[in-house]
């Protein structure tokens, strides 16, 4: 996601963007499991993101 893209207006849109990002990374061979520090300078808060693989539910996409 770049600053040129449209802003997100809901948690559903955030989830869709995260899903797309994780799928692109996985398809590129990147191990997406683990912890990621997101340091954002003084304008925004910093975040710690933890990604874990979960068992698929029956009938999930």
PDB file of N, CA and C in Angstrom:
ATOM      1  N   UNK A   1       0.840  -1.171   0.000  1.00  0.00           N
ATOM      2  CA  UNK A   1       0.000   0.000   0.000  1.00  0.00           C
ATOM      3  C   UNK A   1       0.888   1.237   0.000  1.00  0.00           C
ATOM      4  N   UNK A   2       0.552   2.192  -0.808  1.00  0.00           N
ATOM      5  CA  UNK A   2       1.333   3.430  -0.856  1.00  0.00           C
ATOM      6  C   UNK A   2       0.459   4.595  -0.452  1.00  0.00           C
ATOM      7  N   UNK A   3       1.088   5.736  -0.211  1.00  0.00           N
ATOM      8  CA  UNK A   3       0.337   6.920   0.190  1.00  0.00           C
ATOM      9  C   UNK A   3      -0.546   7.437  -0.942  1.00  0.00           C
ATOM     10  N   UNK A   4      -0.306   6.978  -2.191  1.00  0.00           N
ATOM     11  CA  UNK A   4      -1.109   7.417  -3.330  1.00  0.00           C
ATOM     12  C   UNK A   4      -2.450   6.687  -3.409  1.00  0.00           C
ATOM     13  N   UNK A   5      -2.588   5.576  -2.687  1.00  0.00           N
ATOM     14  CA  UNK A   5      -3.823   4.817  -2.721  1.00  0.00           C
ATOM     15  C   UNK A   5      -4.894   5.505  -1.883  1.00  0.00           C
ATOM     16  N   UNK A   6      -6.150   5.141  -2.140  1.00  0.00           N
ATOM     17  CA  UNK A   6      -7.237   5.743  -1.374  1.00  0.00           C
ATOM     18  C   UNK A   6      -7.167   5.305   0.084  1.00  0.00           C
ATOM     19  N   UNK A   7      -7.648   6.152   0.966  1.00  0.00           N
ATOM     20  CA  UNK A   7      -7.615   5.826   2.388  1.00  0.00           C
ATOM     21  C   UNK A   7      -8.686   4.789   2.718  1.00  0.00           C
ATOM     22  N   UNK A   8      -8.501   4.130   3.844  1.00  0.00           N
ATOM     23  CA  UNK A   8      -9.442   3.120   4.308  1.00  0.00           C
ATOM     24  C   UNK A   8     -10.510   3.786   5.170  1.00  0.00           C
ATOM     25  N   UNK A   9     -11.749   3.298   5.037  1.00  0.00           N
ATOM     26  CA  UNK A   9     -12.847   3.905   5.778  1.00  0.00           C
ATOM     27  C   UNK A   9     -13.470   2.962   6.806  1.00  0.00           C
ATOM     28  N   UNK A  10     -13.034   1.694   6.839  1.00  0.00           N
ATOM     29  CA  UNK A  10     -13.658   0.746   7.763  1.00  0.00           C
ATOM     30  C   UNK A  10     -12.695  -0.390   8.092  1.00  0.00           C
ATOM     31  N   UNK A  11     -13.009  -1.122   9.158  1.00  0.00           N
ATOM     32  CA  UNK A  11     -12.222  -2.302   9.521  1.00  0.00           C
ATOM     33  C   UNK A  11     -12.312  -3.361   8.425  1.00  0.00           C
ATOM     34  N   UNK A  12     -13.456  -3.425   7.746  1.00  0.00           N
ATOM     35  CA  UNK A  12     -13.614  -4.395   6.655  1.00  0.00           C
ATOM     36  C   UNK A  12     -12.646  -4.082   5.510  1.00  0.00           C
ATOM     37  N   UNK A  13     -12.485  -2.800   5.200  1.00  0.00           N
ATOM     38  CA  UNK A  13     -11.541  -2.411   4.149  1.00  0.00           C
ATOM     39  C   UNK A  13     -10.104  -2.687   4.591  1.00  0.00           C
ATOM     40  N   UNK A  14      -9.794  -2.437   5.864  1.00  0.00           N
ATOM     41  CA  UNK A  14      -8.471  -2.746   6.389  1.00  0.00           C
ATOM     42  C   UNK A  14      -8.208  -4.243   6.279  1.00  0.00           C
ATOM     43  N   UNK A  15      -9.174  -5.063   6.659  1.00  0.00           N
ATOM     44  CA  UNK A  15      -9.029  -6.513   6.586  1.00  0.00           C
ATOM     45  C   UNK A  15      -8.781  -6.960   5.144  1.00  0.00           C
ATOM     46  N   UNK A  16      -9.502  -6.393   4.197  1.00  0.00           N
ATOM     47  CA  UNK A  16      -9.319  -6.748   2.787  1.00  0.00           C
ATOM     48  C   UNK A  16      -7.916  -6.383   2.310  1.00  0.00           C
ATOM     49  N   UNK A  17      -7.410  -5.216   2.720  1.00  0.00           N
ATOM     50  CA  UNK A  17      -6.051  -4.797   2.333  1.00  0.00           C
ATOM     51  C   UNK A  17      -5.003  -5.709   2.965  1.00  0.00           C
ATOM     52  N   UNK A  18      -5.182  -6.059   4.238  1.00  0.00           N
ATOM     53  CA  UNK A  18      -4.246  -6.964   4.900  1.00  0.00           C
ATOM     54  C   UNK A  18      -4.252  -8.337   4.241  1.00  0.00           C
ATOM     55  N   UNK A  19      -5.446  -8.835   3.925  1.00  0.00           N
ATOM     56  CA  UNK A  19      -5.570 -10.133   3.264  1.00  0.00           C
ATOM     57  C   UNK A  19      -4.835 -10.126   1.927  1.00  0.00           C
ATOM     58  N   UNK A  20      -5.034  -9.083   1.129  1.00  0.00           N
ATOM     59  CA  UNK A  20      -4.374  -8.980  -0.174  1.00  0.00           C
ATOM     60  C   UNK A  20      -2.854  -8.912  -0.007  1.00  0.00           C
ATOM     61  N   UNK A  21      -2.371  -8.135   0.969  1.00  0.00           N
ATOM     62  CA  UNK A  21      -0.938  -8.011   1.210  1.00  0.00           C
ATOM     63  C   UNK A  21      -0.334  -9.348   1.620  1.00  0.00           C
ATOM     64  N   UNK A  22      -0.967 -10.044   2.570  1.00  0.00           N
ATOM     65  CA  UNK A  22      -0.454 -11.331   3.031  1.00  0.00           C
ATOM     66  C   UNK A  22      -0.469 -12.368   1.916  1.00  0.00           C
ATOM     67  N   UNK A  23      -1.502 -12.379   1.093  1.00  0.00           N
ATOM     68  CA  UNK A  23      -1.566 -13.325  -0.034  1.00  0.00           C
ATOM     69  C   UNK A  23      -0.459 -13.043  -1.044  1.00  0.00           C
ATOM     70  N   UNK A  24      -0.213 -11.763  -1.366  1.00  0.00           N
ATOM     71  CA  UNK A  24       0.869 -11.415  -2.298  1.00  0.00           C
ATOM     72  C   UNK A  24       2.223 -11.845  -1.743  1.00  0.00           C
ATOM     73  N   UNK A  25       2.441 -11.614  -0.456  1.00  0.00           N
ATOM     74  CA  UNK A  25       3.709 -12.007   0.165  1.00  0.00           C
ATOM     75  C   UNK A  25       3.872 -13.522   0.130  1.00  0.00           C
ATOM     76  N   UNK A  26       2.831 -14.257   0.493  1.00  0.00           N
ATOM     77  CA  UNK A  26       2.874 -15.724   0.496  1.00  0.00           C
ATOM     78  C   UNK A  26       3.166 -16.255  -0.903  1.00  0.00           C
ATOM     79  N   UNK A  27       2.473 -15.717  -1.894  1.00  0.00           N
ATOM     80  CA  UNK A  27       2.670 -16.156  -3.281  1.00  0.00           C
ATOM     81  C   UNK A  27       4.061 -15.809  -3.797  1.00  0.00           C
ATOM     82  N   UNK A  28       4.727 -14.842  -3.176  1.00  0.00           N
ATOM     83  CA  UNK A  28       6.087 -14.457  -3.560  1.00  0.00           C
ATOM     84  C   UNK A  28       7.144 -15.252  -2.796  1.00  0.00           C
ATOM     85  N   UNK A  29       6.692 -16.178  -1.940  1.00  0.00           N
ATOM     86  CA  UNK A  29       7.625 -17.020  -1.206  1.00  0.00           C
ATOM     87  C   UNK A  29       8.119 -16.444   0.098  1.00  0.00           C
ATOM     88  N   UNK A  30       7.482 -15.395   0.580  1.00  0.00           N
ATOM     89  CA  UNK A  30       7.883 -14.781   1.845  1.00  0.00           C
ATOM     90  C   UNK A  30       7.175 -15.494   2.991  1.00  0.00           C
ATOM     91  N   UNK A  31       7.933 -15.843   4.025  1.00  0.00           N
ATOM     92  CA  UNK A  31       7.351 -16.444   5.227  1.00  0.00           C
ATOM     93  C   UNK A  31       6.663 -15.335   6.008  1.00  0.00           C
ATOM     94  N   UNK A  32       5.345 -15.328   6.000  1.00  0.00           N
ATOM     95  CA  UNK A  32       4.609 -14.217   6.611  1.00  0.00           C
ATOM     96  C   UNK A  32       4.285 -14.441   8.084  1.00  0.00           C
ATOM     97  N   UNK A  33       4.621 -15.610   8.636  1.00  0.00           N
ATOM     98  CA  UNK A  33       4.362 -15.840  10.049  1.00  0.00           C
ATOM     99  C   UNK A  33       5.420 -15.167  10.906  1.00  0.00           C
ATOM    100  N   UNK A  34       4.996 -14.664  12.047  1.00  0.00           N
ATOM    101  CA  UNK A  34       5.931 -14.081  12.993  1.00  0.00           C
ATOM    102  C   UNK A  34       5.528 -12.682  13.400  1.00  0.00           C
ATOM    103  N   UNK A  35       6.458 -12.004  14.025  1.00  0.00           N
ATOM    104  CA  UNK A  35       6.205 -10.660  14.512  1.00  0.00           C
ATOM    105  C   UNK A  35       6.870  -9.622  13.628  1.00  0.00           C
ATOM    106  N   UNK A  36       6.197  -8.505  13.469  1.00  0.00           N
ATOM    107  CA  UNK A  36       6.696  -7.413  12.642  1.00  0.00           C
ATOM    108  C   UNK A  36       6.516  -6.105  13.403  1.00  0.00           C
ATOM    109  N   UNK A  37       7.605  -5.367  13.581  1.00  0.00           N
ATOM    110  CA  UNK A  37       7.523  -4.042  14.190  1.00  0.00           C
ATOM    111  C   UNK A  37       7.252  -3.027  13.099  1.00  0.00           C
ATOM    112  N   UNK A  38       6.306  -2.173  13.322  1.00  0.00           N
ATOM    113  CA  UNK A  38       5.988  -1.102  12.379  1.00  0.00           C
ATOM    114  C   UNK A  38       6.268   0.226  13.070  1.00  0.00           C
ATOM    115  N   UNK A  39       7.447   0.774  12.807  1.00  0.00           N
ATOM    116  CA  UNK A  39       7.837   2.067  13.370  1.00  0.00           C
ATOM    117  C   UNK A  39       7.447   3.142  12.371  1.00  0.00           C
ATOM    118  N   UNK A  40       6.749   4.164  12.831  1.00  0.00           N
ATOM    119  CA  UNK A  40       6.109   5.102  11.916  1.00  0.00           C
ATOM    120  C   UNK A  40       6.463   6.568  12.107  1.00  0.00           C
ATOM    121  N   UNK A  41       7.549   6.856  12.757  1.00  0.00           N
ATOM    122  CA  UNK A  41       7.905   8.252  12.940  1.00  0.00           C
ATOM    123  C   UNK A  41       7.007   8.942  13.954  1.00  0.00           C
ATOM    124  N   UNK A  42       7.093  10.262  14.011  1.00  0.00           N
ATOM    125  CA  UNK A  42       6.379  11.005  15.048  1.00  0.00           C
ATOM    126  C   UNK A  42       4.910  11.262  14.715  1.00  0.00           C
ATOM    127  N   UNK A  43       4.530  11.171  13.438  1.00  0.00           N
ATOM    128  CA  UNK A  43       3.147  11.505  13.055  1.00  0.00           C
ATOM    129  C   UNK A  43       2.135  10.415  13.394  1.00  0.00           C
ATOM    130  N   UNK A  44       2.588   9.163  13.492  1.00  0.00           N
ATOM    131  CA  UNK A  44       1.670   8.037  13.702  1.00  0.00           C
ATOM    132  C   UNK A  44       2.181   7.152  14.831  1.00  0.00           C
ATOM    133  N   UNK A  45       1.291   6.380  15.465  1.00  0.00           N
ATOM    134  CA  UNK A  45       1.738   5.440  16.495  1.00  0.00           C
ATOM    135  C   UNK A  45       2.573   4.314  15.875  1.00  0.00           C
ATOM    136  N   UNK A  46       3.374   3.654  16.696  1.00  0.00           N
ATOM    137  CA  UNK A  46       4.084   2.451  16.281  1.00  0.00           C
ATOM    138  C   UNK A  46       3.201   1.258  16.617  1.00  0.00           C
ATOM    139  N   UNK A  47       3.351   0.180  15.841  1.00  0.00           N
ATOM    140  CA  UNK A  47       2.571  -1.030  16.076  1.00  0.00           C
ATOM    141  C   UNK A  47       3.470  -2.247  16.054  1.00  0.00           C
ATOM    142  N   UNK A  48       3.042  -3.286  16.740  1.00  0.00           N
ATOM    143  CA  UNK A  48       3.662  -4.603  16.692  1.00  0.00           C
ATOM    144  C   UNK A  48       2.594  -5.532  16.131  1.00  0.00           C
ATOM    145  N   UNK A  49       2.890  -6.166  15.018  1.00  0.00           N
ATOM    146  CA  UNK A  49       1.918  -7.026  14.348  1.00  0.00           C
ATOM    147  C   UNK A  49       2.391  -8.467  14.448  1.00  0.00           C
ATOM    148  N   UNK A  50       1.514  -9.359  14.905  1.00  0.00           N
ATOM    149  CA  UNK A  50       1.818 -10.784  14.997  1.00  0.00           C
ATOM    150  C   UNK A  50       0.943 -11.520  13.991  1.00  0.00           C
ATOM    151  N   UNK A  51       1.570 -12.321  13.122  1.00  0.00           N
ATOM    152  CA  UNK A  51       0.844 -13.083  12.108  1.00  0.00           C
ATOM    153  C   UNK A  51       1.039 -14.563  12.400  1.00  0.00           C
ATOM    154  N   UNK A  52      -0.067 -15.291  12.542  1.00  0.00           N
ATOM    155  CA  UNK A  52      -0.010 -16.738  12.750  1.00  0.00           C
ATOM    156  C   UNK A  52      -0.947 -17.417  11.767  1.00  0.00           C
ATOM    157  N   UNK A  53      -0.523 -18.583  11.297  1.00  0.00           N
ATOM    158  CA  UNK A  53      -1.380 -19.362  10.403  1.00  0.00           C
ATOM    159  C   UNK A  53      -2.419 -20.088  11.240  1.00  0.00           C
ATOM    160  N   UNK A  54      -3.650 -20.135  10.772  1.00  0.00           N
ATOM    161  CA  UNK A  54      -4.724 -20.822  11.487  1.00  0.00           C
ATOM    162  C   UNK A  54      -5.306 -21.916  10.607  1.00  0.00           C
ATOM    163  N   UNK A  55      -5.944 -22.891  11.243  1.00  0.00           N
ATOM    164  CA  UNK A  55      -6.593 -23.987  10.525  1.00  0.00           C
ATOM    165  C   UNK A  55      -7.824 -23.433   9.829  1.00  0.00           C
ATOM    166  N   UNK A  56      -7.992 -23.821   8.552  1.00  0.00           N
ATOM    167  CA  UNK A  56      -9.160 -23.365   7.797  1.00  0.00           C
ATOM    168  C   UNK A  56     -10.438 -24.029   8.323  1.00  0.00           C
ATOM    169  N   UNK A  57     -11.532 -23.270   8.321  1.00  0.00           N
ATOM    170  CA  UNK A  57     -12.844 -23.819   8.640  1.00  0.00           C
ATOM    171  C   UNK A  57     -13.356 -24.554   7.411  1.00  0.00           C
ATOM    172  N   UNK A  58     -14.199 -25.543   7.613  1.00  0.00           N
ATOM    173  CA  UNK A  58     -14.832 -26.212   6.476  1.00  0.00           C
ATOM    174  C   UNK A  58     -15.639 -25.195   5.695  1.00  0.00           C
ATOM    175  N   UNK A  59     -15.511 -25.227   4.381  1.00  0.00           N
ATOM    176  CA  UNK A  59     -16.262 -24.325   3.541  1.00  0.00           C
ATOM    177  C   UNK A  59     -15.681 -22.938   3.431  1.00  0.00           C
ATOM    178  N   UNK A  60     -14.481 -22.712   4.001  1.00  0.00           N
ATOM    179  CA  UNK A  60     -13.898 -21.371   3.881  1.00  0.00           C
ATOM    180  C   UNK A  60     -13.325 -21.178   2.492  1.00  0.00           C
ATOM    181  N   UNK A  61     -13.169 -19.907   2.145  1.00  0.00           N
ATOM    182  CA  UNK A  61     -12.667 -19.573   0.808  1.00  0.00           C
ATOM    183  C   UNK A  61     -11.244 -20.008   0.631  1.00  0.00           C
TER     184      UNK A  61
END
